[in-house]
Coordinates of C-alpha atoms and ligand atoms in Angstrom, one line a residue:
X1 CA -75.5 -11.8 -88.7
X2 CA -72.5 -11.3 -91.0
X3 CA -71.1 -8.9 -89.2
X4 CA -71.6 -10.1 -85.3
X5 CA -69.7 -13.4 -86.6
X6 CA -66.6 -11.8 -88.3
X7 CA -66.6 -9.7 -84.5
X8 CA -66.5 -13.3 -83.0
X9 CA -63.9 -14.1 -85.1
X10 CA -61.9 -10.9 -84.0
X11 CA -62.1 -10.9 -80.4
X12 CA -61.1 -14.8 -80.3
X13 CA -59.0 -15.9 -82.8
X14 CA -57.2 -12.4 -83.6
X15 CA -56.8 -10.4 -80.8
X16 CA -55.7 -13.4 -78.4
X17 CA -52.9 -13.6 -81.3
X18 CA -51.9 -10.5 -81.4
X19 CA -51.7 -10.4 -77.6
X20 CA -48.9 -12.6 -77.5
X21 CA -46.2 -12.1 -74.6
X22 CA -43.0 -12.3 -74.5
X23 CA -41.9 -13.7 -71.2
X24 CA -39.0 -15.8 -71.0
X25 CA -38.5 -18.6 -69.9
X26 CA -42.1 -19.8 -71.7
X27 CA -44.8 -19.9 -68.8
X28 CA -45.8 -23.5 -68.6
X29 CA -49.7 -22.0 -68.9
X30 CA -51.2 -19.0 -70.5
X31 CA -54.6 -18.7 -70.9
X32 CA -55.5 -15.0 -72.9
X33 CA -59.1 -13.0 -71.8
X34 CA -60.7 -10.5 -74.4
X35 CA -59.5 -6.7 -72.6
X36 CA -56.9 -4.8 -71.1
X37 CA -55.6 -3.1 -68.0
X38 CA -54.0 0.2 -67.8
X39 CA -50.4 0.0 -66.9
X40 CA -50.5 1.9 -63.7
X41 CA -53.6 -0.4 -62.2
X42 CA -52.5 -0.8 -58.7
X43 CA -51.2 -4.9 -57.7
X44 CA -52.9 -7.5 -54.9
X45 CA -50.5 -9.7 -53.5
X46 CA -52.3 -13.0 -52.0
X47 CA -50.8 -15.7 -50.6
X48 CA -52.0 -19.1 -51.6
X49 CA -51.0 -22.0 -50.0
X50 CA -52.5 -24.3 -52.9
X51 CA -50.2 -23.1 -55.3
X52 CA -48.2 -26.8 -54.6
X53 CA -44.8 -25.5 -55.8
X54 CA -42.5 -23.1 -53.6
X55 CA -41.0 -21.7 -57.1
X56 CA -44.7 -21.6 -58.6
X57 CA -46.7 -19.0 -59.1
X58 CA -50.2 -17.3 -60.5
X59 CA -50.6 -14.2 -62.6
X60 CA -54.1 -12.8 -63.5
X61 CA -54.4 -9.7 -65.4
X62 CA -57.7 -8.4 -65.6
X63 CA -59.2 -4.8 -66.9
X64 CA -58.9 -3.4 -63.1
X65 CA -56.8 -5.5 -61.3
X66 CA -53.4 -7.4 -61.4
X67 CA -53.4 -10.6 -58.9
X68 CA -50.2 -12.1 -58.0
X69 CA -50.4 -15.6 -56.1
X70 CA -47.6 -17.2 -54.8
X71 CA -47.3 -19.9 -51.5
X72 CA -43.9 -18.6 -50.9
X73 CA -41.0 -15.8 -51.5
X74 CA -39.3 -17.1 -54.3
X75 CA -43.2 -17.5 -56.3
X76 CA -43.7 -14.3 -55.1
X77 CA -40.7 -12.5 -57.1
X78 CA -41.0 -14.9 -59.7
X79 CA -44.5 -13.4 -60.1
X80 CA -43.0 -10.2 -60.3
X81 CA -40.1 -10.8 -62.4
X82 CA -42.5 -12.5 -64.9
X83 CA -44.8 -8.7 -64.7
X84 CA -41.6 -6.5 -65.3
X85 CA -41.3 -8.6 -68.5
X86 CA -44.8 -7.8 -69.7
X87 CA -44.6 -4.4 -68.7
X88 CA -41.4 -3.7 -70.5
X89 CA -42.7 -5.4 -73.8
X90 CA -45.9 -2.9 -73.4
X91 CA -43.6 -0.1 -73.1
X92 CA -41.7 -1.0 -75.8
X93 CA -44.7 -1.4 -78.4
X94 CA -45.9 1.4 -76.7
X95 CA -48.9 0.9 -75.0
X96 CA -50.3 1.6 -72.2
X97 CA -51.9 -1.6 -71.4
X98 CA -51.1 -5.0 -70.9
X99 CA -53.1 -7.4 -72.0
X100 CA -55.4 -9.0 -69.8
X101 CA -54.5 -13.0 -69.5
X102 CA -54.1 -15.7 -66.2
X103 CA -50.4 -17.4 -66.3
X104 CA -49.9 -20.3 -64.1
X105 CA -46.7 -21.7 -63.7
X106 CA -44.0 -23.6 -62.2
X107 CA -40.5 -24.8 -62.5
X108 CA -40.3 -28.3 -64.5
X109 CA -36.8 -29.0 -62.2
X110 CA -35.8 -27.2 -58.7
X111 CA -32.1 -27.0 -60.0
X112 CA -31.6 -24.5 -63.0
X113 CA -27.8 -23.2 -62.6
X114 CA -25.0 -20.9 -63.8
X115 CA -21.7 -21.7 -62.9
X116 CA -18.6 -18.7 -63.2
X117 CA -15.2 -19.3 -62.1
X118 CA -13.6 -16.5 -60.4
X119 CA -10.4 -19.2 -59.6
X120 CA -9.2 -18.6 -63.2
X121 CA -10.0 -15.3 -63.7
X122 CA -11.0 -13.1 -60.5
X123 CA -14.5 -11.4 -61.0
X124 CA -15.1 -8.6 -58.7
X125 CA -18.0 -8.7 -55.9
X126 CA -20.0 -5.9 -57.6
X127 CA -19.9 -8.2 -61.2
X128 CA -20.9 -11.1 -59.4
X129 CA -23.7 -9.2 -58.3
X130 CA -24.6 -7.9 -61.5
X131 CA -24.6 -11.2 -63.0
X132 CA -27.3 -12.8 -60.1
X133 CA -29.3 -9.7 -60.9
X134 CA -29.5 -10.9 -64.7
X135 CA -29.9 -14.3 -64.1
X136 CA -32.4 -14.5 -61.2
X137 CA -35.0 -12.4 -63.9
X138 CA -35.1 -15.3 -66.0
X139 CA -36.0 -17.8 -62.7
X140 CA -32.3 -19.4 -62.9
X141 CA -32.1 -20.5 -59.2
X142 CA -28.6 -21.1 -58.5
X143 CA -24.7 -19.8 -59.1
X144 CA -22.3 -22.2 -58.3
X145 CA -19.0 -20.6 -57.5
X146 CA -15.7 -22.4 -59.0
X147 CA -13.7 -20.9 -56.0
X148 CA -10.4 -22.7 -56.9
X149 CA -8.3 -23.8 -58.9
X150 CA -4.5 -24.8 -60.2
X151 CA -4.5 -20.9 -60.9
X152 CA -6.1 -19.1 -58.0
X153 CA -7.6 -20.0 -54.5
X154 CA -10.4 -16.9 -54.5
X155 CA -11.7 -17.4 -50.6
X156 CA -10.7 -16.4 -47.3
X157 CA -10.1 -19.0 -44.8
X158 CA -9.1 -17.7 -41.6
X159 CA -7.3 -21.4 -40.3
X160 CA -5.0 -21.0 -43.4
X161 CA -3.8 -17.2 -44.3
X162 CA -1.7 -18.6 -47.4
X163 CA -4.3 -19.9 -49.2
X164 CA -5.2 -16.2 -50.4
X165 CA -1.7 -14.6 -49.3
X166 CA -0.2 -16.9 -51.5
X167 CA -2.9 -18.8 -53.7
X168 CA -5.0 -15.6 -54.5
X169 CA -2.3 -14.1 -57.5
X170 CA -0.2 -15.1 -60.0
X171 CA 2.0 -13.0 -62.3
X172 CA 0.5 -13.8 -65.7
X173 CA -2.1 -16.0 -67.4
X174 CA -0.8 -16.7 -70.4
X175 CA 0.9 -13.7 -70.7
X176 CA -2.3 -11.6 -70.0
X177 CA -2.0 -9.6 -67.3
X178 CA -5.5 -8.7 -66.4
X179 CA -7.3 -9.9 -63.5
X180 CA -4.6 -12.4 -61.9
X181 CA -5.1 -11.4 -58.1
X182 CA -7.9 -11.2 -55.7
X183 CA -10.2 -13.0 -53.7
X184 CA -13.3 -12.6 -51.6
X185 CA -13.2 -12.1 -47.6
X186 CA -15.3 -14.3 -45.7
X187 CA -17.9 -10.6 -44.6
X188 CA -18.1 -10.1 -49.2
X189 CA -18.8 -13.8 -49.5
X190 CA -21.9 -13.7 -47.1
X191 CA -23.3 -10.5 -48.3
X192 CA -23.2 -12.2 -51.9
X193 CA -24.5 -15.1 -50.6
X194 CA -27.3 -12.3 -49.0
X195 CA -28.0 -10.2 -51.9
X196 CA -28.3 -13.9 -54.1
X197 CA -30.9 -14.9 -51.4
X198 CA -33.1 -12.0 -52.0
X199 CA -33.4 -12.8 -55.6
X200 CA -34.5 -16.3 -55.3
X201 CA -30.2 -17.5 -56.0
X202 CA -28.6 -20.1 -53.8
X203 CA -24.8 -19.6 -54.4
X204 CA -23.1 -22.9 -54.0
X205 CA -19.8 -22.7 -53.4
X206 CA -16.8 -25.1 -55.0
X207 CA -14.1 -26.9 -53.3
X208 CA -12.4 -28.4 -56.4
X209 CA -10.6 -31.5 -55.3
X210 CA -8.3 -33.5 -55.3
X211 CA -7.7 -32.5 -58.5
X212 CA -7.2 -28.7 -59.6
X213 CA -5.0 -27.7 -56.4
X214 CA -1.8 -26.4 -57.9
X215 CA -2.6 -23.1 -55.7
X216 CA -3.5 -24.7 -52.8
X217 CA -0.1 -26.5 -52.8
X218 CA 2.0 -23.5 -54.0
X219 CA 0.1 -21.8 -50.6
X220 CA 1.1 -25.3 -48.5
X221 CA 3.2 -27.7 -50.0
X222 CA 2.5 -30.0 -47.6
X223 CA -0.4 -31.2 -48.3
X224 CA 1.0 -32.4 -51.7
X225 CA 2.3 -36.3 -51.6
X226 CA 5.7 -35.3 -51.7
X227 CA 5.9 -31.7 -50.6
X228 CA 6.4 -30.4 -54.0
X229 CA 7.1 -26.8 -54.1
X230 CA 5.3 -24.7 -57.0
X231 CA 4.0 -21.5 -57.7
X232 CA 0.3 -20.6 -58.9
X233 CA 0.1 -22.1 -62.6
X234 CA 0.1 -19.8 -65.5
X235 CA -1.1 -21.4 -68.3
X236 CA -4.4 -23.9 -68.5
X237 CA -4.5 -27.5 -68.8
X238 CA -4.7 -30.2 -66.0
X239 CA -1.8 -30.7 -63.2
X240 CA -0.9 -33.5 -61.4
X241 CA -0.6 -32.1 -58.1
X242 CA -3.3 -33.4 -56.3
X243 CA -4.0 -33.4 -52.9
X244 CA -2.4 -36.0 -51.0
X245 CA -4.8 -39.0 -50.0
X246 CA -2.1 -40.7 -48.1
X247 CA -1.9 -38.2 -45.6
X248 CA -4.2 -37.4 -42.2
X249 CA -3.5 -33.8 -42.2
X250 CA -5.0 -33.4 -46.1
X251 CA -7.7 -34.4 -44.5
X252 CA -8.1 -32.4 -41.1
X253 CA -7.2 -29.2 -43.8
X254 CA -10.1 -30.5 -45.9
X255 CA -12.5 -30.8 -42.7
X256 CA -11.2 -27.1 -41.5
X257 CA -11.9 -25.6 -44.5
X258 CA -15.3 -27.0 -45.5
X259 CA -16.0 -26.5 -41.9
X260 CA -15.1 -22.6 -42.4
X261 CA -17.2 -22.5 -45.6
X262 CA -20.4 -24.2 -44.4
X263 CA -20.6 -20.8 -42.0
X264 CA -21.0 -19.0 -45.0
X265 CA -22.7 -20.5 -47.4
X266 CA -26.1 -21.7 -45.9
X267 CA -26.9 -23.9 -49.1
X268 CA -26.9 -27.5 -48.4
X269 CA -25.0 -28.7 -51.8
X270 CA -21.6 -28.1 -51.9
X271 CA -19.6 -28.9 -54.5
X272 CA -16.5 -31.1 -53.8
X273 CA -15.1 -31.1 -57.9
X274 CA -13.4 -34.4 -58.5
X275 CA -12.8 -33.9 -62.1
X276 CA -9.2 -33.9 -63.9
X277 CA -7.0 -35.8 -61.2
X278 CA -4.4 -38.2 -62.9
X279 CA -3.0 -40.4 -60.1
X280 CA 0.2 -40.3 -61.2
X281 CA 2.1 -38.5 -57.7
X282 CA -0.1 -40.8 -55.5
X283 CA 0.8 -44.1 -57.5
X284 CA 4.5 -42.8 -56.8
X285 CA 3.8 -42.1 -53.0
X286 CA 4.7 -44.3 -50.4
X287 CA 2.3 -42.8 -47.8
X288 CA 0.0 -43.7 -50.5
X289 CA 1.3 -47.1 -50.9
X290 CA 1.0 -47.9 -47.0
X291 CA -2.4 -46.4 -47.1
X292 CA -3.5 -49.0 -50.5
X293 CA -1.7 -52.1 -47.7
X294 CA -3.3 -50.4 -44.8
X295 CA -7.3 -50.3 -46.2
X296 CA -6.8 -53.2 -49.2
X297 CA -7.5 -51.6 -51.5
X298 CA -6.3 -53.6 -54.7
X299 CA -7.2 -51.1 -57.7
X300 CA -6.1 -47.4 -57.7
X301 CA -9.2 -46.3 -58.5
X302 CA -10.5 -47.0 -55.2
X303 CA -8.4 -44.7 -54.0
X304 CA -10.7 -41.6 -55.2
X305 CA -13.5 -43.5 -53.8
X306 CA -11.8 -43.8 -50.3
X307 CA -11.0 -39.7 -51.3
X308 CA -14.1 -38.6 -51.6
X309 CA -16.3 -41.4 -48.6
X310 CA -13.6 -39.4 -45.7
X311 CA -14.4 -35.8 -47.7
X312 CA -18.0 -36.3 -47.1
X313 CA -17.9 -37.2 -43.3
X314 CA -16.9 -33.3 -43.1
X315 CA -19.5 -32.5 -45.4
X316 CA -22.2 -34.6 -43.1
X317 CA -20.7 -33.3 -39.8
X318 CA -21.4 -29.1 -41.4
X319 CA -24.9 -30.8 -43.1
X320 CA -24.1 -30.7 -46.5
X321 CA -24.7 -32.8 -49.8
X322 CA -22.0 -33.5 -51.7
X323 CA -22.2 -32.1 -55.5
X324 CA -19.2 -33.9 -57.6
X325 CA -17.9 -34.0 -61.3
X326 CA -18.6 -37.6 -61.6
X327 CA -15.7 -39.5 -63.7
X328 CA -17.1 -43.0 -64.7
X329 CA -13.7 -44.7 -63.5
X330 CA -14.3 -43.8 -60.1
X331 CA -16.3 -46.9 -58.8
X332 CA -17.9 -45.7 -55.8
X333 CA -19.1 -42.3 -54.9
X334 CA -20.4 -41.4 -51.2
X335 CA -24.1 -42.9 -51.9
X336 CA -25.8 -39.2 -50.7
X337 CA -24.4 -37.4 -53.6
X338 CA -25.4 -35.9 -57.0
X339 CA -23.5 -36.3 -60.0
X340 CA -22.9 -34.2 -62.7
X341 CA -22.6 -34.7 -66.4
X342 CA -20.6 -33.2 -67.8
X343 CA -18.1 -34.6 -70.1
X344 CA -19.3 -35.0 -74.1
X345 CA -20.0 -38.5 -75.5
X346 CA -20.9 -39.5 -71.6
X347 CA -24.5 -39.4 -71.5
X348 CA -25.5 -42.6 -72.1
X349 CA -23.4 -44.3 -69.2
X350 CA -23.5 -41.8 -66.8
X351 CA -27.6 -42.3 -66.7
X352 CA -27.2 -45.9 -66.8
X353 CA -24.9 -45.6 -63.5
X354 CA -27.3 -42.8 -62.4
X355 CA -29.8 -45.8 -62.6
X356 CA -27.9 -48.3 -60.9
X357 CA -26.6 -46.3 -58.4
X358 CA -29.5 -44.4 -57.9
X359 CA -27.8 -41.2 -57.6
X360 CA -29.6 -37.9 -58.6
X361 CA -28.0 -35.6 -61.4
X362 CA -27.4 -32.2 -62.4
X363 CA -26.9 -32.4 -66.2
X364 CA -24.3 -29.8 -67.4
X365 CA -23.0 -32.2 -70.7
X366 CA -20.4 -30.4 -73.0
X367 CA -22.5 -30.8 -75.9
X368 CA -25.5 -28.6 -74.5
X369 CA -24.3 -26.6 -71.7
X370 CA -20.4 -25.7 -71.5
X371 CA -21.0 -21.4 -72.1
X372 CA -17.1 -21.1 -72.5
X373 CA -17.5 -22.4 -75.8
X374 CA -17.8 -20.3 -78.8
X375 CA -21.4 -19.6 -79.9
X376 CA -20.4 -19.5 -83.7
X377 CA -17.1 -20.5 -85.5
X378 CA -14.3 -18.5 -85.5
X379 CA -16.9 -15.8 -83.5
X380 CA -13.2 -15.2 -81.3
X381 CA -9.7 -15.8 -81.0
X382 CA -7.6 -18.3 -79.2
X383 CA -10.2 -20.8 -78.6
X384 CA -10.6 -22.6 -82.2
X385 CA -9.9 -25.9 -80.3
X386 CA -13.1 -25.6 -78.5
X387 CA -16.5 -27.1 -80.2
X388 CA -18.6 -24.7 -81.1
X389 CA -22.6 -24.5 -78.9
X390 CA -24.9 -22.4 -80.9
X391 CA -28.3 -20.6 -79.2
X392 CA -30.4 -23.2 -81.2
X393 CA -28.3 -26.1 -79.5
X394 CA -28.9 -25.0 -75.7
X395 CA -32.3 -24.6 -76.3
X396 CA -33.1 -28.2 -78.2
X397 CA -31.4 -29.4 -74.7
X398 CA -34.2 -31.9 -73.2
X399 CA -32.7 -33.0 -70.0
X400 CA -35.5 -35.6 -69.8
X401 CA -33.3 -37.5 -72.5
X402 CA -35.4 -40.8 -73.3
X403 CA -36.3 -41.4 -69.2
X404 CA -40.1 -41.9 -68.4
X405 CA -41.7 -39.0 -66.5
X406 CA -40.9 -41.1 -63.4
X407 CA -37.5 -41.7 -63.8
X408 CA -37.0 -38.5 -64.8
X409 CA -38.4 -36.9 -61.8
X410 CA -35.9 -39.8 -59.4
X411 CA -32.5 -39.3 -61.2
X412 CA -32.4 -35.9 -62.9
X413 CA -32.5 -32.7 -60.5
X414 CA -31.8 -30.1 -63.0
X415 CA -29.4 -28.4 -65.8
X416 CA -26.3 -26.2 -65.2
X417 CA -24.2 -24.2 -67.9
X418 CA -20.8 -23.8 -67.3
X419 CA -18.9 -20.4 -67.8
X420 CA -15.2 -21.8 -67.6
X421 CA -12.9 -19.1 -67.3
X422 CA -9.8 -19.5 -69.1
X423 CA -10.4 -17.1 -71.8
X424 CA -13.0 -15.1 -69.9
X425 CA -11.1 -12.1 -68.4
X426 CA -14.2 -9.7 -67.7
X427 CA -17.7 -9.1 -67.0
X428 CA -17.8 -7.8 -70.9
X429 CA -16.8 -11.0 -72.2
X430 CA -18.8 -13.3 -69.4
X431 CA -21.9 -11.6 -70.2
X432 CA -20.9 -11.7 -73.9
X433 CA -20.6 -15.9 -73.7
X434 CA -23.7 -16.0 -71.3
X435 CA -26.4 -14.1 -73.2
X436 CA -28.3 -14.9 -75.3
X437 CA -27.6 -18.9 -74.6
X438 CA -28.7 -18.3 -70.7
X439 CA -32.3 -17.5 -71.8
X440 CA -32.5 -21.0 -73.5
X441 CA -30.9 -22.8 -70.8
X442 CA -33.7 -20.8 -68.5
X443 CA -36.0 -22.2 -70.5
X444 CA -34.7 -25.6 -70.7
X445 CA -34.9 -26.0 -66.8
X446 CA -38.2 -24.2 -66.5
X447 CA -40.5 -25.1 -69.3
X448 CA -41.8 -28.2 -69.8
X449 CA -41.3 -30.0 -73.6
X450 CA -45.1 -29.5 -75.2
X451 CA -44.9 -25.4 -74.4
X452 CA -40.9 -25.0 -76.2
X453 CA -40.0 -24.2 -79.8
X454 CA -37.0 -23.3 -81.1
X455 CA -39.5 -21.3 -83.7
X456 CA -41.5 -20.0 -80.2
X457 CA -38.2 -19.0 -78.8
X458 CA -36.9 -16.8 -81.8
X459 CA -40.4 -15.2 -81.8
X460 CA -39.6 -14.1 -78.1
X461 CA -36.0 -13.4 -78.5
X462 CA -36.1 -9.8 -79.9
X463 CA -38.0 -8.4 -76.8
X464 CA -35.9 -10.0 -74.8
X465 CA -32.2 -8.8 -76.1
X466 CA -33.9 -5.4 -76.2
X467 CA -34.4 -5.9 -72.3
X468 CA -30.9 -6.8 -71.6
X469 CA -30.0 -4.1 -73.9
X470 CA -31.5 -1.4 -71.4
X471 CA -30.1 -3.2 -68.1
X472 CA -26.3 -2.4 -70.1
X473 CA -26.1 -6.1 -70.7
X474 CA -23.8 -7.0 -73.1
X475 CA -24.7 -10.1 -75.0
X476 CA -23.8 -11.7 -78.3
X477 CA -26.1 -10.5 -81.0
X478 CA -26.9 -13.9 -82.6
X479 CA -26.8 -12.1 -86.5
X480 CA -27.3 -15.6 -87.9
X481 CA -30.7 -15.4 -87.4
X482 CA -31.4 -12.3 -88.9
X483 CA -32.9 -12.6 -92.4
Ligands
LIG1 C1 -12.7 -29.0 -68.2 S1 -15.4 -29.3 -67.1 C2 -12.7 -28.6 -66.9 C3 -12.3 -27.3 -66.5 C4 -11.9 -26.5 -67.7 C5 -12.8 -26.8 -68.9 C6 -12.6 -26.0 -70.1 C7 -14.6 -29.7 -65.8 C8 -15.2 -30.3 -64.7 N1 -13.2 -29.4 -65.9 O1 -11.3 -27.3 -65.5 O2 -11.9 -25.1 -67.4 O3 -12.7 -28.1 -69.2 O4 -13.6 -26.1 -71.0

C-alpha cells in the first residue's frame, strides 16, 4: 500500500515538476499530463474558430500526437513558435521526448512592440530582417520604424528626391564614421513590411514631426519658417527647426508624403512623433503670427494642436490612426489617436488625461521601457548620463499600473521598448541592448500578472539565452545574476 502511494506521489507531484518548460513569454495556461511523446511524432493542425482570440492559441501534447489549434495565422505560428521552444529545451537536456502537457494561451494586450531607429544610425534591410525574426519568436507583434530624424531621412519618396539625395547622409556622427548614409527604396520597404507579415509583425512606420526635422529641411529649406539653410546634424540633442505650421505647402508635403507611405505600409497606426519641438522659430514667424490672428488662437500651445488636427485629415483621407509622442502641454490631440508614454516621472498625468480624454495608450515610459539605456552601470562608454534599466526592472513592468481590469482593457493598448539610436551603430550592439530585456518586455505584454515572477523568469532564462545563443544572437549576458 506503501509503495502504490509513494508511486502516486511520483507521477503527480514529481514528475509534473520536473517537467517544467521553458517557453517564453510564460503561457497564460499550462496544465502537465503523466507521459511523453517522441520528438519526431508527426503534428495535426486544426482550425478552431472558438479559440476567441486571433493571437490565441491551443497546444496539446500527448504520447502519439501533437495538436495545434489556432482560429487564425498569427495563433497558428504562435503555436508553432511556442513548439520550437519546447523542442529546443528537449534537445538541449537531451531527450527525445517532450513532455506531454495542454497550453492554452493568449495575448493579455494586442500591442507588444519594438521600436529601432534607422534615422540616427542606418540598419541595413537584411538586419532589420534579422531582428523581426528574433522578435516575432517571442510573440512581439509590432516594429515601429523611427524613419527620420534631425540626422537622417531613411525612406524613399518619389514626390521629393532630396529627402534621401540629401537627407539620407551626413559626414559624421559625432565624429564616428560608421553607418552615416542610406536609406530604404520604396520595393525594400514593402518586402520588409512582407517578410514582417509572415511572422505575425506589423511594421509601423514613423513620420517624426514637427519636431526632429533638421534633415528634412537641410533636403527643403522651405518648408522651415524662415527658409533656414542647414546641413543633416551631427551630433544628438533636440533642434529647433521644426516644420513650418504657418505655411500651406508644409502641409500639402505632409499630405504627399503620408499619402506615399500609406501604399506601403498596410498597418493602420502610423506614427506622426510630436515629441521634442520647442516653438521658438514659429513664435518668431510671421506666417505664424498671421496664422495665431487668422484661427484665434490665443496660447501657442494651440498651435501643435492645430499641427497635429490638419496632419491627421491626411492620415484619415489614406485610413490611418494616428500614433503620437504625447507632451502633456499640448492641449488637444486629434480625438482618434493613441498616446504614448513615454517620458519618466509622467505616468501619473498622462493616465489621468488618458482618462479624461479617453484616448487609448501604448506605454513605452523611460523608467521601464527605453532599451538605449544601459542594462548595468558603467556596462559602456559614453552614455553615463543615461539611467540605468536592469532585466529585473523590464520585467516588474505592470502596464496595468493601479487601473481596474476595465479600465485597463479602455485606455491601455499595449507596451513598446524603445531602441533609440544614438550610440547604437550596429546590429552587434542593437541586439546587445535588446536581449535579454526583450524577453521580459515579451512577457510583460503577453502574460497576464498571476502567471509572472521575476523568480519564474530567471528559472526560464538560461534555456532561453542558450537559444539565442544558437540563432548567432548576440545579447548581454546578465553576469549579475550568476551566483
Ligand atoms: C528622447 S523619447 C527622444 C529621442 C532620443 C531619446 C534618447 C523621444 C520621443 N524622443 O529623440 O533619441 O530621448 O534616449
Amino acid at each position: 500500500m506503501k509503495i502504490y502511494y509513494i508511486f502516486l506521489l511520483l507521477l503527480f507531484v514529481v514528475l509534473p515538476l520536473s517537467a517544467q518548460v521553458n517557453v517564453i513569454p510564460q503561457p497564460n495556461k499550462i496544465e502537465y499530463h503523466k507521459g511523453s511523446c517522441p520528438l519526431k511524432t508527426p503534428i495535426t493542425y486544426i482550425t478552431d474558430n472558438s479559440i476567441p482570440s486571433k493571437e490565441g492559441y491551443e497546444l496539446i501534447v500527448q504520447p502519439k500526437k501533437i495538436i495545434l489549434k489556432f482560429s487564425s495565422k498569427a495563433g497558428k505560428f504562435y503555436a508553432e513558435q511556442t513548439l520550437a521552444q519546447l523542442i529546443f529545451q528537449a534537445e538541449q537536456e537531451s531527450k527525445k521526448v517532450l513532455p506531454c502537457l495542454s497550453i492554452i494561451d493568449a495575448p493579455r494586450f494586442s500591442y507588444r512592440a519594438l521600436m529601432i531607429d534607422p534615422a540616427r544610425h542606418y540598419w541595413k534591410v537584411e538586419d532589420i530582417k534579422k531582428y523581426i525574426d528574433v522578435m516575432a519568436q517571442y510573440k512581439l507583434n509590432y516594429l515601429h520604424l523611427h524613419l527620420n530624424d534631425d540626422q537622417g531621412w531613411r525612406i524613399e519618396i518619389k514626390k521629393y528626391p532630396k529627402l534621401t539625395e540629401v537627407g539620407a547622409k551626413r559626414t559624421d556622427f559625432e565624429g564616428s564614421k560608421r553607418n552615416n548614409e542610406g536609406y530604404y527604396t520604396q520595393e525594400e520597404m514593402k518586402n520588409l513590411v512582407a517578410y514582417g507579415l509572415e511572422r505575425n509583425v506589423q511594421l509601423v512606420p514613423e513620420f517624426d514631426m514637427p519636431g526632429h526635422n533638421d534633415a528634412t529641411v537641410a533636403a527643403y529649406p522651405f518648408l522651415s519658417c524662415n527658409d533656414t539653410i542647414i546641413t543633416v546634424r551631427t551630433t544628438s540633442g533636440v533642434s529647433k527647426n521644426l516644420l513650418c505650421v504657418g505655411k500651406e505647402k508644409v502641409f500639402s508635403f505632409i499630405d504627399d508624403v503620408i499619402t506615399e507611405l500609406s501604399t506601403i505600409f498596410p498597418c493602420t497606426y502610423f506614427h506622426i512623433g510630436g515629441d521634442e519641438a520647442p516653438m521658438d522659430k514659429w513664435q518668431e514667424s510671421k506666417e505664424v503670427r498671421t496664422l495665431k490672428n487668422k484661427e484665434n488662437l490665443k496660447d501657442d500651445s494651440q498651435l501643435m494642436s492645430y499641427f497635429f488636427e490638419k496632419v491627421n485629415t491626411s492620415l484619415l483621407k489614406n485610413g490611418k490612426q494616428p500614433l503620437i509622442w504625447m507632451e502633456l502641454d499640448v492641449p488637444v490631440y486629434p480625438k482618434n489617436s493613441i498616446m504614448y508614454l513615454w517620458r519618466i516621472n509622467t505616468t501619473k498625468q498622462v493616465l489621468e488625461r488618458a482618462k479624461k480624454d479617453n484616448f487609448k495608450l501604448i506605454c513605452s515610459p523611460g523608467e521601464y521601457a527605453y532599451f538605449d539605456y544601459p542594462q548595468a552601470k558603467d556596462d559602456l562608454p559614453n552614455v553615463n548620463w543615461m539611467p540605468t534599466l536592469p532585466l529585473e526592472k523590464v520585467l516588474l513592468f505592470n502596464p496595468g499600473f493601479n487601473l481596474s481590469k476595465e479600465e485597463e482593457k479602455q485606455y491601455i493598448l499595449g507596451v513598446e521598448a524603445t531602441l533609440w539610436g544614438e550610440s547604437v551603430k550596429d546590429l552587434f550592439r542593437a541586439f546587445y541592448m535588446t536581449y535579454p530585456r526583450a524577453l521580459a518586455l515579451s512577457e510583460v505584454g503577453w502574460t497576464q500578472m498571476p502567471q509572472r515572477s521575476w523568480q519564474a523568469f530567471v528559472d526560464r532564462l538560461e534555456g532561453q539565452l542558450s537559444y539565442l545563443w544558437h540563432q548567432g544572437v548576440n545579447y548581454r549576458v546578465p553576469v549579475e545574476l550568476a551566483n
